[in-house]
Coordinates of C-alpha atoms in Angstrom, one line a residue:
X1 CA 76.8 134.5 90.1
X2 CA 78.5 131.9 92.2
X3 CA 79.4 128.3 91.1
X4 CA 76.5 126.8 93.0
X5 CA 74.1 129.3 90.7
X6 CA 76.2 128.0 87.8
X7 CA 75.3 124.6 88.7
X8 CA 72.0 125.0 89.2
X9 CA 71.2 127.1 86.7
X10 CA 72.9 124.3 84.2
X11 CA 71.4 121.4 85.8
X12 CA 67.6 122.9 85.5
X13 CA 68.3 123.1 81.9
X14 CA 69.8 119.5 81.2
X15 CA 69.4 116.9 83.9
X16 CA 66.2 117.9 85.5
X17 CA 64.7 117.9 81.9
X18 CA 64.3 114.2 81.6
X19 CA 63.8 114.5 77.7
X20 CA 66.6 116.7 77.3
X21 CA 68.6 114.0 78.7
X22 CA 67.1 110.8 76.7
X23 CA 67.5 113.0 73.1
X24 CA 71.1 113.5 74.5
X25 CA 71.8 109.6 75.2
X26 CA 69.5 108.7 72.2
X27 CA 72.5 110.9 70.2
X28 CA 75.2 109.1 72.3
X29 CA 74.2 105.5 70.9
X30 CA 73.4 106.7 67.7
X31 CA 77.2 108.0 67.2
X32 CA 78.9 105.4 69.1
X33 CA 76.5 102.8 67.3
X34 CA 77.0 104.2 63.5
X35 CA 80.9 104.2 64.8
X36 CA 81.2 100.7 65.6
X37 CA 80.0 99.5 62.4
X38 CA 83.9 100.2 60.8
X39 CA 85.5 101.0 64.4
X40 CA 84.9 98.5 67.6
X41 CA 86.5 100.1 70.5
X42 CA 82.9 102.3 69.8
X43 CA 81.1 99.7 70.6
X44 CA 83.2 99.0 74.0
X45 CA 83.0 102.6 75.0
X46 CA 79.0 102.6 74.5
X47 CA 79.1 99.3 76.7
X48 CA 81.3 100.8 79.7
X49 CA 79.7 104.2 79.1
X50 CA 76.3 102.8 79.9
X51 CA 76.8 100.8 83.0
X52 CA 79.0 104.1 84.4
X53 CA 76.0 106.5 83.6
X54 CA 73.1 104.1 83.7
X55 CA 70.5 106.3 81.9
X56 CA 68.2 103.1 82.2
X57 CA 68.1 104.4 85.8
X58 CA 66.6 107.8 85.4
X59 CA 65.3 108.5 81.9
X60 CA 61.9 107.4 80.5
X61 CA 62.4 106.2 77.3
X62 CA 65.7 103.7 79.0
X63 CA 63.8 102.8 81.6
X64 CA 63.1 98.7 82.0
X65 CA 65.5 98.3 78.7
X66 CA 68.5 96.1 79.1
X67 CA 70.7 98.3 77.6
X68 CA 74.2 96.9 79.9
X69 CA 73.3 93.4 77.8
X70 CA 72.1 95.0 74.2
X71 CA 75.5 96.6 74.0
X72 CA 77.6 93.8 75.2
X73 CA 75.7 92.1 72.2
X74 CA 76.4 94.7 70.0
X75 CA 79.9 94.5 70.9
X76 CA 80.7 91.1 70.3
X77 CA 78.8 91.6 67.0
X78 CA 80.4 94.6 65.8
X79 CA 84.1 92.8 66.5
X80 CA 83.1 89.7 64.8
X81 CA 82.2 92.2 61.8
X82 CA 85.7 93.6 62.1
X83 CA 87.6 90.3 63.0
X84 CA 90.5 91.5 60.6
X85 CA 90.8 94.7 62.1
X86 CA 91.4 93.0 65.5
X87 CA 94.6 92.6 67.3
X88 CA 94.6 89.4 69.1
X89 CA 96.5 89.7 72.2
X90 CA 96.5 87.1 75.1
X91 CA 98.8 88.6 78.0
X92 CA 99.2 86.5 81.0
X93 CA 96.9 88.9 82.9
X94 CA 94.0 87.8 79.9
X95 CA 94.6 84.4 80.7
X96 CA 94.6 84.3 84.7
X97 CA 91.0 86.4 84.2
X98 CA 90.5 83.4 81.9
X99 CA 90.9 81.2 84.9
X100 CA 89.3 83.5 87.3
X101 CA 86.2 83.0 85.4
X102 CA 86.0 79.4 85.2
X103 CA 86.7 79.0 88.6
X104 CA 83.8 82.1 89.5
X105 CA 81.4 79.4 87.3
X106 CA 82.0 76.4 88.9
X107 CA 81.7 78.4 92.7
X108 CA 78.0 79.8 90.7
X109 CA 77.2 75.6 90.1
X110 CA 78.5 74.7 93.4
X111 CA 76.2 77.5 95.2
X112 CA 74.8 76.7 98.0
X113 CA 71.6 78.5 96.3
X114 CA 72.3 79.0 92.8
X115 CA 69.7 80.9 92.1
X116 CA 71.4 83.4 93.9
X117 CA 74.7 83.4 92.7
X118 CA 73.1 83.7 88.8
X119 CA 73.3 87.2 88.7
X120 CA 76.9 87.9 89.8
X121 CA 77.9 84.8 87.4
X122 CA 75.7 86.9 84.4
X123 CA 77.9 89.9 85.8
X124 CA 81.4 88.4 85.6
X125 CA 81.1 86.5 81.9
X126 CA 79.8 89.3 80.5
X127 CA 81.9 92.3 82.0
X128 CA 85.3 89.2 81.1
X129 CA 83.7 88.8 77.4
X130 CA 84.1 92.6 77.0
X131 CA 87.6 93.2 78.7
X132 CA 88.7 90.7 76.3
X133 CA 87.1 92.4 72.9
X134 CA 88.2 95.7 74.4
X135 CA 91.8 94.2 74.5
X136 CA 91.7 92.8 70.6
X137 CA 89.5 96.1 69.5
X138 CA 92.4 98.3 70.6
X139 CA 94.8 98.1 67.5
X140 CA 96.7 100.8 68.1
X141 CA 97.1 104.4 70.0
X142 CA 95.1 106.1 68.4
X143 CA 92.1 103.1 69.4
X144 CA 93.4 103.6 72.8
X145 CA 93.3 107.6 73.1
X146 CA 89.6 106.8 71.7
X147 CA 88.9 104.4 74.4
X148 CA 90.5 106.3 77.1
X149 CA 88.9 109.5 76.3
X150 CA 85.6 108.1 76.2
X151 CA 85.8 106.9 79.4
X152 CA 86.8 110.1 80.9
X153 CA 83.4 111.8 79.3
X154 CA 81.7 109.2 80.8
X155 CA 82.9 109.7 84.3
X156 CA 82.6 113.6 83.6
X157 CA 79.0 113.2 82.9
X158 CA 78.5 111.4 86.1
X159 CA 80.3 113.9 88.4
X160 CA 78.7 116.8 87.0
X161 CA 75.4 114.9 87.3
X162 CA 76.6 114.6 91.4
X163 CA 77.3 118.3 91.5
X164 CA 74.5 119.5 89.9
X165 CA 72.0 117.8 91.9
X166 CA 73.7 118.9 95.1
X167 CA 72.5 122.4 94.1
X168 CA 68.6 121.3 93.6
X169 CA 68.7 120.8 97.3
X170 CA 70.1 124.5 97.8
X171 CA 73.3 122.8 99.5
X172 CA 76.3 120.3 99.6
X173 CA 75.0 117.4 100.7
X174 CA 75.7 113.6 100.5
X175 CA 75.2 111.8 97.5
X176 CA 74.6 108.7 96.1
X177 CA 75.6 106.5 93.2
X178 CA 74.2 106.7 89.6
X179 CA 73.1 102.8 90.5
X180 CA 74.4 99.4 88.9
X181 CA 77.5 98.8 90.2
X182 CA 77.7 102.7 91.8
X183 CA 74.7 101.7 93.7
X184 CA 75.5 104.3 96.9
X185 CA 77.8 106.6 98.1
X186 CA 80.8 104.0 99.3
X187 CA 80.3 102.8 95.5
X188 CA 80.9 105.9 94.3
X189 CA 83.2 107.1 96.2
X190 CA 85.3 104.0 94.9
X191 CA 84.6 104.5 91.2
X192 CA 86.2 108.2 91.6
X193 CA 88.8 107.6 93.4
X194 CA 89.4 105.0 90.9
X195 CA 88.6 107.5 88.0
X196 CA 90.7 110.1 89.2
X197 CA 93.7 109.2 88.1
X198 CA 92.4 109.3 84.4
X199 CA 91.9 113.1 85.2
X200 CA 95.7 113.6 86.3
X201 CA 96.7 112.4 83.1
X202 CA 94.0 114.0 80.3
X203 CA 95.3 117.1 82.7
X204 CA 99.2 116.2 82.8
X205 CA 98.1 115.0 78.7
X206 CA 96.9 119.3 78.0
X207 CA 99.5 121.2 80.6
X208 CA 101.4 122.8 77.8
X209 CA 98.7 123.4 75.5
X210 CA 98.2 126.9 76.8
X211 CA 96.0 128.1 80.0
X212 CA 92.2 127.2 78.2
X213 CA 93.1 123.5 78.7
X214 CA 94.8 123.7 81.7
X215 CA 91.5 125.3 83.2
X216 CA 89.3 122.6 81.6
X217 CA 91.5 119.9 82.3
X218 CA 91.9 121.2 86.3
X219 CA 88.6 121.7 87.1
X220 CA 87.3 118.3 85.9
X221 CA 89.9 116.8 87.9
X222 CA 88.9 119.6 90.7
X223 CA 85.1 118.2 90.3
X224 CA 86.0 115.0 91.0
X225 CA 87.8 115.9 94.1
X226 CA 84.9 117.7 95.4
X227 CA 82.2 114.9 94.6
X228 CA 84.3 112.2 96.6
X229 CA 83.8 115.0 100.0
X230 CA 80.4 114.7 99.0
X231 CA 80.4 110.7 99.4
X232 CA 81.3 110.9 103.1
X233 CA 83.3 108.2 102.3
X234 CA 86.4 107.2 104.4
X235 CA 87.5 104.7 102.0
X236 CA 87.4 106.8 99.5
X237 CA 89.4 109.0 101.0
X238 CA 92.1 106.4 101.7
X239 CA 91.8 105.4 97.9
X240 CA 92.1 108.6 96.6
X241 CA 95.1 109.8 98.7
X242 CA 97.1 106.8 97.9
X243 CA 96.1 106.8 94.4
X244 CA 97.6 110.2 94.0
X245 CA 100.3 109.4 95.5
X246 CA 101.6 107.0 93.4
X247 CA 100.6 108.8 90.3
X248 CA 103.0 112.0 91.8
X249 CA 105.5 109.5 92.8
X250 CA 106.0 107.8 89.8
X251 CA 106.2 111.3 88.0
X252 CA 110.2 112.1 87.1
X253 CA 110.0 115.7 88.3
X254 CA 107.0 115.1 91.1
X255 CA 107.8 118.4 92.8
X256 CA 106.8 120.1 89.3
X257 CA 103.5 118.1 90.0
X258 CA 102.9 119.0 93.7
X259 CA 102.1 122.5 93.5
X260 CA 99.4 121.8 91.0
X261 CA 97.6 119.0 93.6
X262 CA 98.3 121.5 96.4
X263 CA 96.0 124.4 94.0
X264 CA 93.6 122.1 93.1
X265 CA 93.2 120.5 96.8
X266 CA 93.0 123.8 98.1
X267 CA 90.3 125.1 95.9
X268 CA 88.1 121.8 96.9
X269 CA 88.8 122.7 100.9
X270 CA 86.7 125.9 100.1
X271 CA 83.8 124.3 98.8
X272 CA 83.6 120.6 100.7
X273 CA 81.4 119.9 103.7
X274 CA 83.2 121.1 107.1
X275 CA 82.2 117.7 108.6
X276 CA 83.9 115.8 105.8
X277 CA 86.8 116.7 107.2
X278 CA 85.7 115.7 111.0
X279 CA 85.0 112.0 109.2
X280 CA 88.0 111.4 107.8
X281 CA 89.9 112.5 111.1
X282 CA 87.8 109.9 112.7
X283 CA 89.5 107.0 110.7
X284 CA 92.7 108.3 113.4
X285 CA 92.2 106.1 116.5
X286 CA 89.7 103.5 115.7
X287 CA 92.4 100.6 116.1
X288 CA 91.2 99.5 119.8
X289 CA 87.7 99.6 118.3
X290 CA 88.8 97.9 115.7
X291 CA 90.5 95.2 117.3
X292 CA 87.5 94.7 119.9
X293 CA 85.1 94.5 116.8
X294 CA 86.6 91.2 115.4
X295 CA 85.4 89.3 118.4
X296 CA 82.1 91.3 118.6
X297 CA 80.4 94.3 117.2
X298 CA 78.6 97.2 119.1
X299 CA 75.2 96.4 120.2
X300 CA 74.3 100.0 119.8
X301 CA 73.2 100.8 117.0
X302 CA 73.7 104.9 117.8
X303 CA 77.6 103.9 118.3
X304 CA 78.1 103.4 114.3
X305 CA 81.6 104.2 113.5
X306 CA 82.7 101.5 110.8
X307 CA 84.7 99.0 112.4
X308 CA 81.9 97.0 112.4
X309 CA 83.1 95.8 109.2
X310 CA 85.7 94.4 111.0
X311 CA 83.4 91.6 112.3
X312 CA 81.9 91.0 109.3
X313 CA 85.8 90.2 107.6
X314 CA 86.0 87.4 110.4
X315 CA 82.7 85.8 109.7
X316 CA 83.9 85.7 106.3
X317 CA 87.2 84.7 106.7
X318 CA 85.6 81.9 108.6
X319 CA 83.7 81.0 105.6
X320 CA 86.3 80.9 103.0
X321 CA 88.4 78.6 105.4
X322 CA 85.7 76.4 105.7
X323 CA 84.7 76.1 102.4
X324 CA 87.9 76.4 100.7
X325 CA 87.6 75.4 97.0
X326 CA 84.4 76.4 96.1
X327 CA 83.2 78.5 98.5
X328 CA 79.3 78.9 99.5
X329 CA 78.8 80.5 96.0
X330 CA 78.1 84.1 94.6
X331 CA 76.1 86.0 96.4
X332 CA 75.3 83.4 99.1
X333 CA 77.5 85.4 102.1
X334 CA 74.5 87.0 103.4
X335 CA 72.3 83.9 103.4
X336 CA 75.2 82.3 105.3
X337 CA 76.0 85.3 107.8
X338 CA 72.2 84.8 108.5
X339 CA 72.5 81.3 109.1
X340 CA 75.4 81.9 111.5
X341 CA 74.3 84.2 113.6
X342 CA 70.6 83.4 113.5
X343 CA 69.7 86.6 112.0
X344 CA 67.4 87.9 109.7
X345 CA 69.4 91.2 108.7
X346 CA 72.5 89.8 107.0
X347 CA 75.8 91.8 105.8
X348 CA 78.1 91.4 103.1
X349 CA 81.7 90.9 104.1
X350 CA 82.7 94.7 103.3
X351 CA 85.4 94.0 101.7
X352 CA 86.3 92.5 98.0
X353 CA 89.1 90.3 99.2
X354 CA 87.1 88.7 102.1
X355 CA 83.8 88.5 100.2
X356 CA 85.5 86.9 96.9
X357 CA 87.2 84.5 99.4
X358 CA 83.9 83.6 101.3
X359 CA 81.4 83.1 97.8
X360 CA 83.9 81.6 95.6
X361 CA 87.1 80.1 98.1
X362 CA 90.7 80.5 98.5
X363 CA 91.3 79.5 94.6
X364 CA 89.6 81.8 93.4
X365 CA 90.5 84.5 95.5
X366 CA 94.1 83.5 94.1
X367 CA 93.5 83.7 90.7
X368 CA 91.2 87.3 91.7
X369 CA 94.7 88.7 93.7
X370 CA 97.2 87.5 90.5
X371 CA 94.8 88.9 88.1
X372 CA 95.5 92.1 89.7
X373 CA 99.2 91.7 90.5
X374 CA 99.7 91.0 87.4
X375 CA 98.2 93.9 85.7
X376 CA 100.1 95.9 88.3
X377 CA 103.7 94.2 87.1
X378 CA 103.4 94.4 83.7
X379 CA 101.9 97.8 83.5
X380 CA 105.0 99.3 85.8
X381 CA 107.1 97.0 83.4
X382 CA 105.9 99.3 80.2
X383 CA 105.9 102.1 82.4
X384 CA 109.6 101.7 83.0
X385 CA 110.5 100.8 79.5
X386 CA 108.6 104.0 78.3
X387 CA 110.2 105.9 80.8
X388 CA 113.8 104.7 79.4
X389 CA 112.8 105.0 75.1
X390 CA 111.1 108.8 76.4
X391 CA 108.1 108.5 75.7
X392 CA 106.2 110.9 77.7
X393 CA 102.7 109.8 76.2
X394 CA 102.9 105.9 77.4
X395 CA 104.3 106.8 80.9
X396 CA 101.5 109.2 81.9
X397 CA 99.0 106.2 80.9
X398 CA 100.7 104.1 82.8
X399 CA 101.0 105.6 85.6
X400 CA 97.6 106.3 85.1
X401 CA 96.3 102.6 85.3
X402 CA 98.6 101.7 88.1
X403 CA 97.8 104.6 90.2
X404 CA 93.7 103.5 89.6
X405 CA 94.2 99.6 90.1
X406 CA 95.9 101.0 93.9
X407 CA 92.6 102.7 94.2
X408 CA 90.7 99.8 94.0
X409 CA 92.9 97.4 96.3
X410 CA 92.9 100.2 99.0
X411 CA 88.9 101.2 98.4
X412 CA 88.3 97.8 97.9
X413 CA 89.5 96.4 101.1
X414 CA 87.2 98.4 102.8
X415 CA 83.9 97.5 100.1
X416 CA 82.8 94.4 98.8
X417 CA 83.5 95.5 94.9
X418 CA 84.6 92.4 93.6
X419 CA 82.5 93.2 89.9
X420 CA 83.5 97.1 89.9
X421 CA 83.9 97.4 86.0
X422 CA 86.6 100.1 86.2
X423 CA 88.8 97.6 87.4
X424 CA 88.4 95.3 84.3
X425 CA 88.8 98.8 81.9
X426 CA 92.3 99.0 83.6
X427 CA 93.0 95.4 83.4
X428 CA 92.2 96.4 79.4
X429 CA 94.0 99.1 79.2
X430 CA 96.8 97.6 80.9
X431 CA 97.2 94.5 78.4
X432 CA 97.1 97.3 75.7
X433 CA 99.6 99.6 77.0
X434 CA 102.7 96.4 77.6
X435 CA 101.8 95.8 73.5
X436 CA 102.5 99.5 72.2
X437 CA 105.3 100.2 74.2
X438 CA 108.3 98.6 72.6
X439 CA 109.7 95.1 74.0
X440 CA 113.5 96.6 73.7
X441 CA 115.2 99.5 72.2
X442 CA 118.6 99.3 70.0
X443 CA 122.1 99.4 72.3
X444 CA 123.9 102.3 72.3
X445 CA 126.3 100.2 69.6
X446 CA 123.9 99.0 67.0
X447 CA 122.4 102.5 66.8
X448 CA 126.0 104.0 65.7
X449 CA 126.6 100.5 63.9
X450 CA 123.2 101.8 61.7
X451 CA 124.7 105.3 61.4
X452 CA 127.5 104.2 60.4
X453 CA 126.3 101.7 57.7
X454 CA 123.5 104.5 56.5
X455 CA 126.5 106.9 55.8
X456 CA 128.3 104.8 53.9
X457 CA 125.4 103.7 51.8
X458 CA 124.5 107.6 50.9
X459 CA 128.2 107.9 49.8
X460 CA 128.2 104.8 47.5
X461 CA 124.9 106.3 46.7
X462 CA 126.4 109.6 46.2
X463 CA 129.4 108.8 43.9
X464 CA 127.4 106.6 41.7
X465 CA 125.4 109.4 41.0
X466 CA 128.3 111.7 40.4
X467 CA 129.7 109.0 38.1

């Protein structure tokens, strides 16, 4: 039996069983919930767990039930429950999101139609409200492993979701997203290139824990490979490959690391679509296309080849120079691209940078960029200070985060994913990781000082005894 029986085989006994599925998620939010009461990081893993998997999407019993805005409620409620057990933390990179947001509320007021921009304003608040309690519900490591494991099942339950349904159709085909903010394939392409990196380290977290975990560990990282062939996506691609090179990159002993991308790469080449492979050679020799496209795009629609987009960054760049400090308000660009071109199919701007720039203005697309940046900088910061004190655990979650926030500014330049709520877990997970690695360590001269005044306290100690 191959692993395409395996899969379907599994997947006609789980996700094609739709009750099956809603007793399974019915025990997720019973566990979590009953967690939370006395442990909040719970409560902010059943929030980002459900707008990852979206059940709400596919299972009767979830279906037309809030649940992305019940357990943001629940959240805040549980923390103010457990305000003592918080650890109030306000990094820089908290405050610029702070400012990001206000400025993202007064672009939503200054729309030029609000009612559109409502939802992407509803979007932000609550997905900022959430990094922030994440940040204070994270005490300590052992709320981060919590959170960071949780996360990881989450994104596990998504990908094998995306290879089992492959199999229902008797082949590998292209797939979509699980909807929210993984809407379609491009989305999720993004989200696991982005996610990825969380697999390199639960992997690089197990490697000497004997060959079981190593085979877990390698082929859920291995399963994520293979479900971003299955996206098609280009950008993806580009994400993912960058991504992992910075996480081998910042390793200390990244040969020791290579061999193990090169298995686990080669295993995927046996099993991804051949014509993946004749897509992302296609990105090779698209910059004359590319350059022609930012004056005007193909007229034939048969002639698709995705610099296109490339257009539809000038029209927005256009936009955000003309409007600035407020921009023409969340979710207005394709009303506006309509306008412009007196058209009744609009685009969005297919790219975060250039979309945030054209709804909410050059500001705010400041603020967006340094809320980033900074996450980056102080995240390589701790990585380098855990890297000096030896502390293997913090450095592999560092380089974790950084690795995933390159995803998103290479996927991202390519997507308009401006609300992708695995950024905001890094930006989390970042504010979290500066706080429990240590500020400084003792000089080489205080730490034989200490010795030195220790053994001459157990003498005195020793000869009082004696006397």
């Amino acid at each position: 039996m191959g692993i395409n029986s395996l899969l379907g085989l599994f997947g006609s006994m789980t996700f094609s069983q739709p009750w099956v599925m809603t007793v399974f998620f019915l025990l997720f939010y019973i566990a979590l919930g009953c967690l939370a009461i006395v442990r909040p990081v719970a409560a902010m893993v059943m929030y980002f767990g459900t707008s990852i998997m979206n059940p709400q999407a596919s299972y009767p019993i979830f279906m037309g039930i809030p649940l992305a805005k019940i357990t943001a409620g629940m959240g805040l409620a549980v923390c103010l429950l457990n305000v003592r057990r918080l650890n109030f933390r306000f990094p820089l990179t908290m405050m610029t999101m702070a400012a990001f947001l206000v400025m993202a509320c007064v672009s939503a007021l200054a729309a030029v139609q609000p009612e559109l921009a409502e939802k992407r304003l509803d979007e932000f608040l609550k997905v900022g409200l959430l990094t922030m309690l994440t940040v204070w519900a994270m005490a300590d490591r052992k709320d981060y492993s919590f959170f960071f494991w949780g996360i990881v099942a989450c994104l596990s339950y998504d990908i094998l979701k995306s290879l089992v349904e492959t199999q229902t159709r008797q082949a590998w085909v292209g797939i979509q997203g699980v909807a929210g903010w993984i809407n379609d394939s491009n989305d999720w392409a993004l989200a696991l290139a982005m996610g990825l990196p969380l697999f390199y380290v639960a992997l690089a977290l197990h490697w000497h824990r004997g060959w079981k975990a190593r085979i877990l560990f390698g082929l859920a990282a291995i399963g994520g490979l293979l479900t971003l062939t299955l996206t098609y996506s280009r950008g993806g691609f580009l994400a993912a490959a960058m991504s992992g090179l910075v996480f081998l990159l910042l390793d200390r002993k990244p040969w020791r690391a290579v061999w193990v991308g090169c298995l686990m790469v080669l295993v995927v080449s046996f099993y991804m679509p051949g014509s993946y492979v004749d897509r992302v050679e296609s990105i090779f020799g698209l910059g004359q296309q590319a350059e022609s496209a930012w004056e005007r795009p193909s007229d034939d629609p048969e002639e698709y080849n995705g610099t296109e987009r490339v257009y539809y960054w000038r029209i927005a760049y256009e936009v955000m120079r003309e409007n600035p400090l407020k921009g023409v308000g969340w979710g207005n660009f394709v009303k506006e691209y309509e306008r412009r071109l007196n058209t009744t199919e609009g685009f969005v701007a297919h790219s975060t940078w250039f979309q945030v720039g054209a709804e909410a203005g050059e500001i705010t697309l400041f603020l967006y960029a340094m809320m980033i940046v900074l996450t980056l900088v102080a995240t390589f910061r701790a990585y380098l200070r855990a890297r000096r004190a030896g502390d293997a655990w913090a450095q592999l979650h560092c380089r974790g985060v950084i690795a995933g926030i390159i995803a998103f500014c290479v996927g991202g330049s390519f997507l308009s994913r401006e609300n992708s709520e695995l950024l905001f877990v890094y930006i989390a997970m970042a504010a979290v990781l500066s706080g429990l690695v240590p500020r400084a360590l003792p000089s080489p001269a205080s730490r034989a000082a200490d010795l030195t005044a220790g053994a001459a306290v157990r003498g005195v100690t020793g000869a009082v005894r004696q006397a």
